[in-house]
Amino acid sequence: MAPYTITYFAVRGRCGATRIMLADQGQEWKEIVVSFEDWMKGDLKKTCVFGQLPKFEDGGLTLFQSNTFLRHLGRKHGAYGKNDCEAAQIDMFNDGVEDLRTKYLKMIYQEYETGKDAYIKDLPNHLCKFEAVLAKNKSGFLVGDSISFADYSLFEVLLNHLVLSPTCLDSLPALKSFVDTLSARPKIKAFLDSEDYKKLPINGNGKQ
Ligand code: 0HH
């Protein structure tokens, strides 16, 4: 039986990075898909600590907050650095990715028609920060010489941005190489090629 369960709407949304991480770590998981109609009944919402999905279960442990899922999996599967200093840096970069994800989601859900062009124009100012980190570290990962949960989160946010603006990495060679390398990891490649991944829209409002 799969040890992990994700309960969420039928989107990649805030579980995109978790799913990619689970796939790359060779883990199996069960998906419970919640329809808009079922969610609106309110019973499930009442059981969610912050009144929102996704929910992540690891045996008897129930978690909410998507970045918490990544941290939990990072601890369990050796993707949280080699020591406390690396772990702190991984937290820092994951928080940086979260800042970018939040800006992206605000644009997608609240100002797609009015704000998309300005968002794309401003994007290099955000992406160049990650470009500098990867160019300096040289290992191909954000921190140290092995993959961490922050790498999966950055990778997934970049995949979404490449859909929004296919040329957004053209002048950012370290980020381009990062995406190419992670996309080619066999278990990630198999997952990204799967119907399970492809059938889900990126966002819940059809914008991407
Ligand atoms: N900080 C939380 C995390 O990272 C944020 C969770 C969140 O925003 O896990 N949850 C949203 C759904 S994510 C939620 O539960 C966006 C996906 C939208 C897909 C369509 C949703 C249709 C259902 C109405 N939202 C529902 C709510 O707040 O009642």
Tab-separated table of C-alpha atoms and ligand atoms in Angstrom:
chain	number	residue	atom	x	y	z
A	1	MET	CA	0.000	0.000	0.000
A	2	ALA	CA	1.249	3.492	-0.849
A	3	PRO	CA	2.511	5.185	2.337
A	4	TYR	CA	1.463	8.659	1.256
A	5	THR	CA	-1.896	10.179	0.345
A	6	ILE	CA	-2.546	13.555	-1.275
A	7	THR	CA	-6.055	14.997	-0.979
A	8	TYR	CA	-6.508	17.945	-3.331
A	9	PHE	CA	-8.465	19.476	-6.184
A	10	ALA	CA	-7.819	18.270	-9.763
A	11	VAL	CA	-4.918	20.658	-10.375
A	12	ARG	CA	-1.130	20.654	-10.166
A	13	GLY	CA	-1.411	23.797	-8.071
A	14	ARG	CA	0.266	23.602	-4.707
A	15	CYS	CA	1.040	19.893	-5.045
A	16	GLY	CA	3.108	20.067	-8.223
A	17	ALA	CA	6.452	20.103	-6.442
A	18	THR	CA	5.415	17.444	-3.906
A	19	ARG	CA	4.380	15.067	-6.681
A	20	ILE	CA	7.602	15.628	-8.630
A	21	MET	CA	9.621	15.051	-5.466
A	22	LEU	CA	7.733	11.857	-4.613
A	23	ALA	CA	8.231	10.565	-8.154
A	24	ASP	CA	11.947	11.368	-8.193
A	25	GLN	CA	12.423	9.750	-4.789
A	26	GLY	CA	10.814	6.563	-6.104
A	27	GLN	CA	7.828	6.847	-3.776
A	28	GLU	CA	4.270	5.769	-4.428
A	29	TRP	CA	1.307	7.799	-3.349
A	30	LYS	CA	-2.457	7.717	-3.497
A	31	GLU	CA	-4.494	10.650	-4.786
A	32	ILE	CA	-7.908	11.594	-3.422
A	33	VAL	CA	-9.419	14.130	-5.822
A	34	VAL	CA	-11.938	16.555	-4.358
A	35	SER	CA	-14.512	18.106	-6.684
A	36	PHE	CA	-15.610	21.722	-6.406
A	37	GLU	CA	-19.136	20.511	-5.539
A	38	ASP	CA	-17.934	18.277	-2.702
A	39	TRP	CA	-15.680	21.014	-1.331
A	40	MET	CA	-18.544	23.506	-1.323
A	41	LYS	CA	-20.566	21.208	0.951
A	42	GLY	CA	-18.117	22.325	3.639
A	43	ASP	CA	-17.682	19.098	5.613
A	44	LEU	CA	-14.110	18.455	4.454
A	45	LYS	CA	-13.143	22.125	4.889
A	46	LYS	CA	-14.121	21.915	8.568
A	47	THR	CA	-11.636	19.092	9.095
A	48	CYS	CA	-8.715	20.982	7.503
A	49	VAL	CA	-6.516	22.781	10.053
A	50	PHE	CA	-6.466	26.031	8.005
A	51	GLY	CA	-9.714	25.347	6.136
A	52	GLN	CA	-7.854	24.628	2.905
A	53	LEU	CA	-6.397	21.843	0.781
A	54	PRO	CA	-4.010	20.199	-0.053
A	55	LYS	CA	-3.834	17.630	2.719
A	56	PHE	CA	-0.939	15.184	2.921
A	57	GLU	CA	-0.993	11.964	4.897
A	58	ASP	CA	1.965	9.820	5.837
A	59	GLY	CA	0.456	6.844	7.635
A	60	GLY	CA	-1.101	8.320	10.781
A	61	LEU	CA	0.442	11.764	10.295
A	62	THR	CA	-1.819	14.372	8.674
A	63	LEU	CA	-0.271	17.589	7.382
A	64	PHE	CA	-1.473	20.795	5.763
A	65	GLN	CA	0.612	23.539	4.076
A	66	SER	CA	2.354	22.420	0.884
A	67	ASN	CA	5.820	23.608	1.907
A	68	THR	CA	5.505	21.502	5.055
A	69	PHE	CA	4.994	18.434	2.855
A	70	LEU	CA	8.244	19.233	1.040
A	71	ARG	CA	10.156	19.689	4.297
A	72	HIS	CA	8.758	16.458	5.732
A	73	LEU	CA	9.752	14.531	2.612
A	74	GLY	CA	13.131	16.275	2.625
A	75	ARG	CA	13.806	14.999	6.146
A	76	LYS	CA	12.600	11.481	5.374
A	77	HIS	CA	14.327	11.020	2.030
A	78	GLY	CA	17.669	12.768	2.537
A	79	ALA	CA	16.813	15.906	0.574
A	80	TYR	CA	17.361	18.488	3.325
A	81	GLY	CA	21.131	19.069	3.153
A	82	LYS	CA	24.055	17.405	4.882
A	83	ASN	CA	24.100	19.564	8.009
A	84	ASP	CA	22.244	22.374	9.795
A	85	CYS	CA	23.899	25.108	7.715
A	86	GLU	CA	22.839	23.486	4.451
A	87	ALA	CA	19.334	22.921	5.873
A	88	ALA	CA	19.070	26.623	6.764
A	89	GLN	CA	20.124	27.641	3.256
A	90	ILE	CA	17.638	25.194	1.742
A	91	ASP	CA	14.898	26.772	3.892
A	92	MET	CA	15.990	30.216	2.701
A	93	PHE	CA	15.847	29.295	-0.978
A	94	ASN	CA	12.540	27.509	-0.564
A	95	ASP	CA	11.136	30.662	1.042
A	96	GLY	CA	12.465	32.608	-1.958
A	97	VAL	CA	10.672	30.209	-4.297
A	98	GLU	CA	7.523	30.630	-2.205
A	99	ASP	CA	7.727	34.418	-2.670
A	100	LEU	CA	7.874	33.937	-6.442
A	101	ARG	CA	5.072	31.360	-6.355
A	102	THR	CA	2.879	33.752	-4.374
A	103	LYS	CA	3.446	36.562	-6.914
A	104	TYR	CA	2.681	34.138	-9.748
A	105	LEU	CA	-0.540	32.914	-8.103
A	106	LYS	CA	-1.691	36.491	-7.422
A	107	MET	CA	-1.204	37.314	-11.100
A	108	ILE	CA	-2.925	34.096	-12.265
A	109	TYR	CA	-5.946	34.316	-9.956
A	110	GLN	CA	-6.412	38.060	-9.495
A	111	GLU	CA	-4.925	40.035	-12.373
A	112	TYR	CA	-4.236	37.766	-15.333
A	113	GLU	CA	-5.854	40.046	-17.912
A	114	THR	CA	-4.487	43.299	-16.519
A	115	GLY	CA	-1.170	42.186	-15.006
A	116	LYS	CA	0.238	39.338	-17.117
A	117	ASP	CA	2.388	41.465	-19.439
A	118	ALA	CA	3.892	43.520	-16.607
A	119	TYR	CA	4.532	40.306	-14.647
A	120	ILE	CA	6.451	38.761	-17.560
A	121	LYS	CA	8.425	41.982	-18.061
A	122	ASP	CA	9.457	42.022	-14.403
A	123	LEU	CA	10.229	38.274	-14.284
A	124	PRO	CA	13.991	38.528	-15.056
A	125	ASN	CA	14.394	40.634	-11.903
A	126	HIS	CA	13.204	37.661	-9.852
A	127	LEU	CA	14.719	34.819	-11.862
A	128	CYS	CA	18.175	36.428	-11.942
A	129	LYS	CA	18.474	35.879	-8.173
A	130	PHE	CA	18.175	32.118	-8.614
A	131	GLU	CA	20.424	32.266	-11.675
A	132	ALA	CA	23.164	33.829	-9.539
A	133	VAL	CA	22.825	31.150	-6.840
A	134	LEU	CA	23.049	28.274	-9.316
A	135	ALA	CA	25.910	29.888	-11.259
A	136	LYS	CA	27.860	30.313	-8.017
A	137	ASN	CA	27.193	26.866	-6.548
A	138	LYS	CA	28.121	25.038	-9.771
A	139	SER	CA	26.865	21.628	-8.518
A	140	GLY	CA	23.615	22.012	-10.464
A	141	PHE	CA	21.650	22.307	-7.202
A	142	LEU	CA	20.747	25.296	-5.042
A	143	VAL	CA	22.666	24.070	-1.992
A	144	GLY	CA	25.586	21.641	-1.601
A	145	ASP	CA	26.043	18.866	-4.095
A	146	SER	CA	22.794	16.960	-3.875
A	147	ILE	CA	19.150	17.580	-4.626
A	148	SER	CA	16.917	19.127	-1.961
A	149	PHE	CA	13.218	19.860	-1.655
A	150	ALA	CA	13.933	23.487	-2.602
A	151	ASP	CA	15.294	22.288	-5.965
A	152	TYR	CA	12.034	20.461	-6.666
A	153	SER	CA	10.056	23.551	-5.711
A	154	LEU	CA	12.165	25.851	-7.913
A	155	PHE	CA	11.990	23.359	-10.782
A	156	GLU	CA	8.213	23.159	-10.630
A	157	VAL	CA	7.779	26.920	-10.462
A	158	LEU	CA	10.087	27.273	-13.484
A	159	LEU	CA	8.085	24.703	-15.474
A	160	ASN	CA	4.980	26.818	-14.837
A	161	HIS	CA	6.788	29.988	-15.855
A	162	LEU	CA	8.000	28.360	-19.072
A	163	VAL	CA	4.337	27.776	-19.955
A	164	LEU	CA	3.550	31.414	-19.144
A	165	SER	CA	6.572	32.739	-21.035
A	166	PRO	CA	8.453	30.118	-23.096
A	167	THR	CA	11.477	32.396	-23.567
A	168	CYS	CA	11.845	33.403	-19.908
A	169	LEU	CA	15.057	31.377	-19.384
A	170	ASP	CA	16.724	32.234	-22.706
A	171	SER	CA	19.220	34.611	-21.122
A	172	LEU	CA	19.607	32.639	-17.891
A	173	PRO	CA	21.929	29.716	-18.728
A	174	ALA	CA	22.284	28.245	-15.237
A	175	LEU	CA	18.509	28.118	-14.773
A	176	LYS	CA	18.056	26.689	-18.269
A	177	SER	CA	20.587	23.964	-17.546
A	178	PHE	CA	18.939	23.316	-14.142
A	179	VAL	CA	15.559	22.741	-15.815
A	180	ASP	CA	17.091	20.566	-18.542
A	181	THR	CA	19.015	18.444	-16.022
A	182	LEU	CA	16.085	17.898	-13.675
A	183	SER	CA	13.718	17.222	-16.589
A	184	ALA	CA	16.116	14.482	-17.751
A	185	ARG	CA	16.298	12.664	-14.405
A	186	PRO	CA	14.688	9.351	-15.383
A	187	LYS	CA	11.976	9.254	-12.708
A	188	ILE	CA	11.074	12.919	-13.229
A	189	LYS	CA	10.984	12.424	-16.994
A	190	ALA	CA	8.694	9.399	-16.630
A	191	PHE	CA	6.401	11.351	-14.310
A	192	LEU	CA	6.251	14.457	-16.526
A	193	ASP	CA	5.450	12.189	-19.492
A	194	SER	CA	2.667	10.391	-17.594
A	195	GLU	CA	-1.060	10.969	-18.083
A	196	ASP	CA	-1.366	11.435	-14.307
A	197	TYR	CA	0.724	14.592	-14.654
A	198	LYS	CA	-0.426	15.799	-18.066
A	199	LYS	CA	-4.149	15.487	-17.356
A	200	LEU	CA	-4.022	18.049	-14.534
A	201	PRO	CA	-4.219	21.775	-15.318
A	202	ILE	CA	-1.580	23.967	-13.677
A	203	ASN	CA	-4.127	26.232	-12.022
A	204	GLY	CA	-7.766	26.018	-11.011
A	205	ASN	CA	-9.084	28.851	-13.198
A	206	GLY	CA	-7.790	27.624	-16.571
A	207	LYS	CA	-5.148	30.381	-16.754
A	208	GLN	CA	-1.517	29.453	-17.258
B	1	0HH	N1	-0.546	27.939	2.125
B	1	0HH	C1	-1.402	26.867	1.666
B	1	0HH	C2	-0.525	25.754	1.089
B	1	0HH	O1	0.572	26.023	0.626
B	1	0HH	C3	-2.362	27.430	0.636
B	1	0HH	C4	-3.477	26.465	0.363
B	1	0HH	C5	-4.524	27.030	-0.592
B	1	0HH	O2	-4.424	28.167	-1.063
B	1	0HH	O3	-0.924	24.582	1.120
B	1	0HH	N2	-5.547	26.207	-0.873
B	1	0HH	C6	-6.607	26.558	-1.784
B	1	0HH	C7	-6.476	25.720	-3.036
B	1	0HH	S1	-4.970	25.952	-3.859
B	1	0HH	C8	-7.950	26.181	-1.163
B	1	0HH	O4	-8.067	25.242	-0.391
B	1	0HH	C9	-5.506	26.625	-5.402
B	1	0HH	C10	-6.126	25.582	-6.289
B	1	0HH	C11	-7.433	26.021	-6.789
B	1	0HH	C12	-8.155	24.864	-7.438
B	1	0HH	C13	-9.645	25.024	-7.518
B	1	0HH	C14	-10.316	25.138	-6.194
B	1	0HH	C15	-11.782	24.909	-6.280
B	1	0HH	C16	-12.402	24.801	-4.901
B	1	0HH	C17	-13.143	25.978	-4.380
B	1	0HH	N3	-9.009	26.902	-1.569
B	1	0HH	C18	-10.338	26.621	-1.152
B	1	0HH	C19	-10.786	27.416	0.034
B	1	0HH	O5	-10.000	28.239	0.575
B	1	0HH	O6	-11.944	27.210	0.478
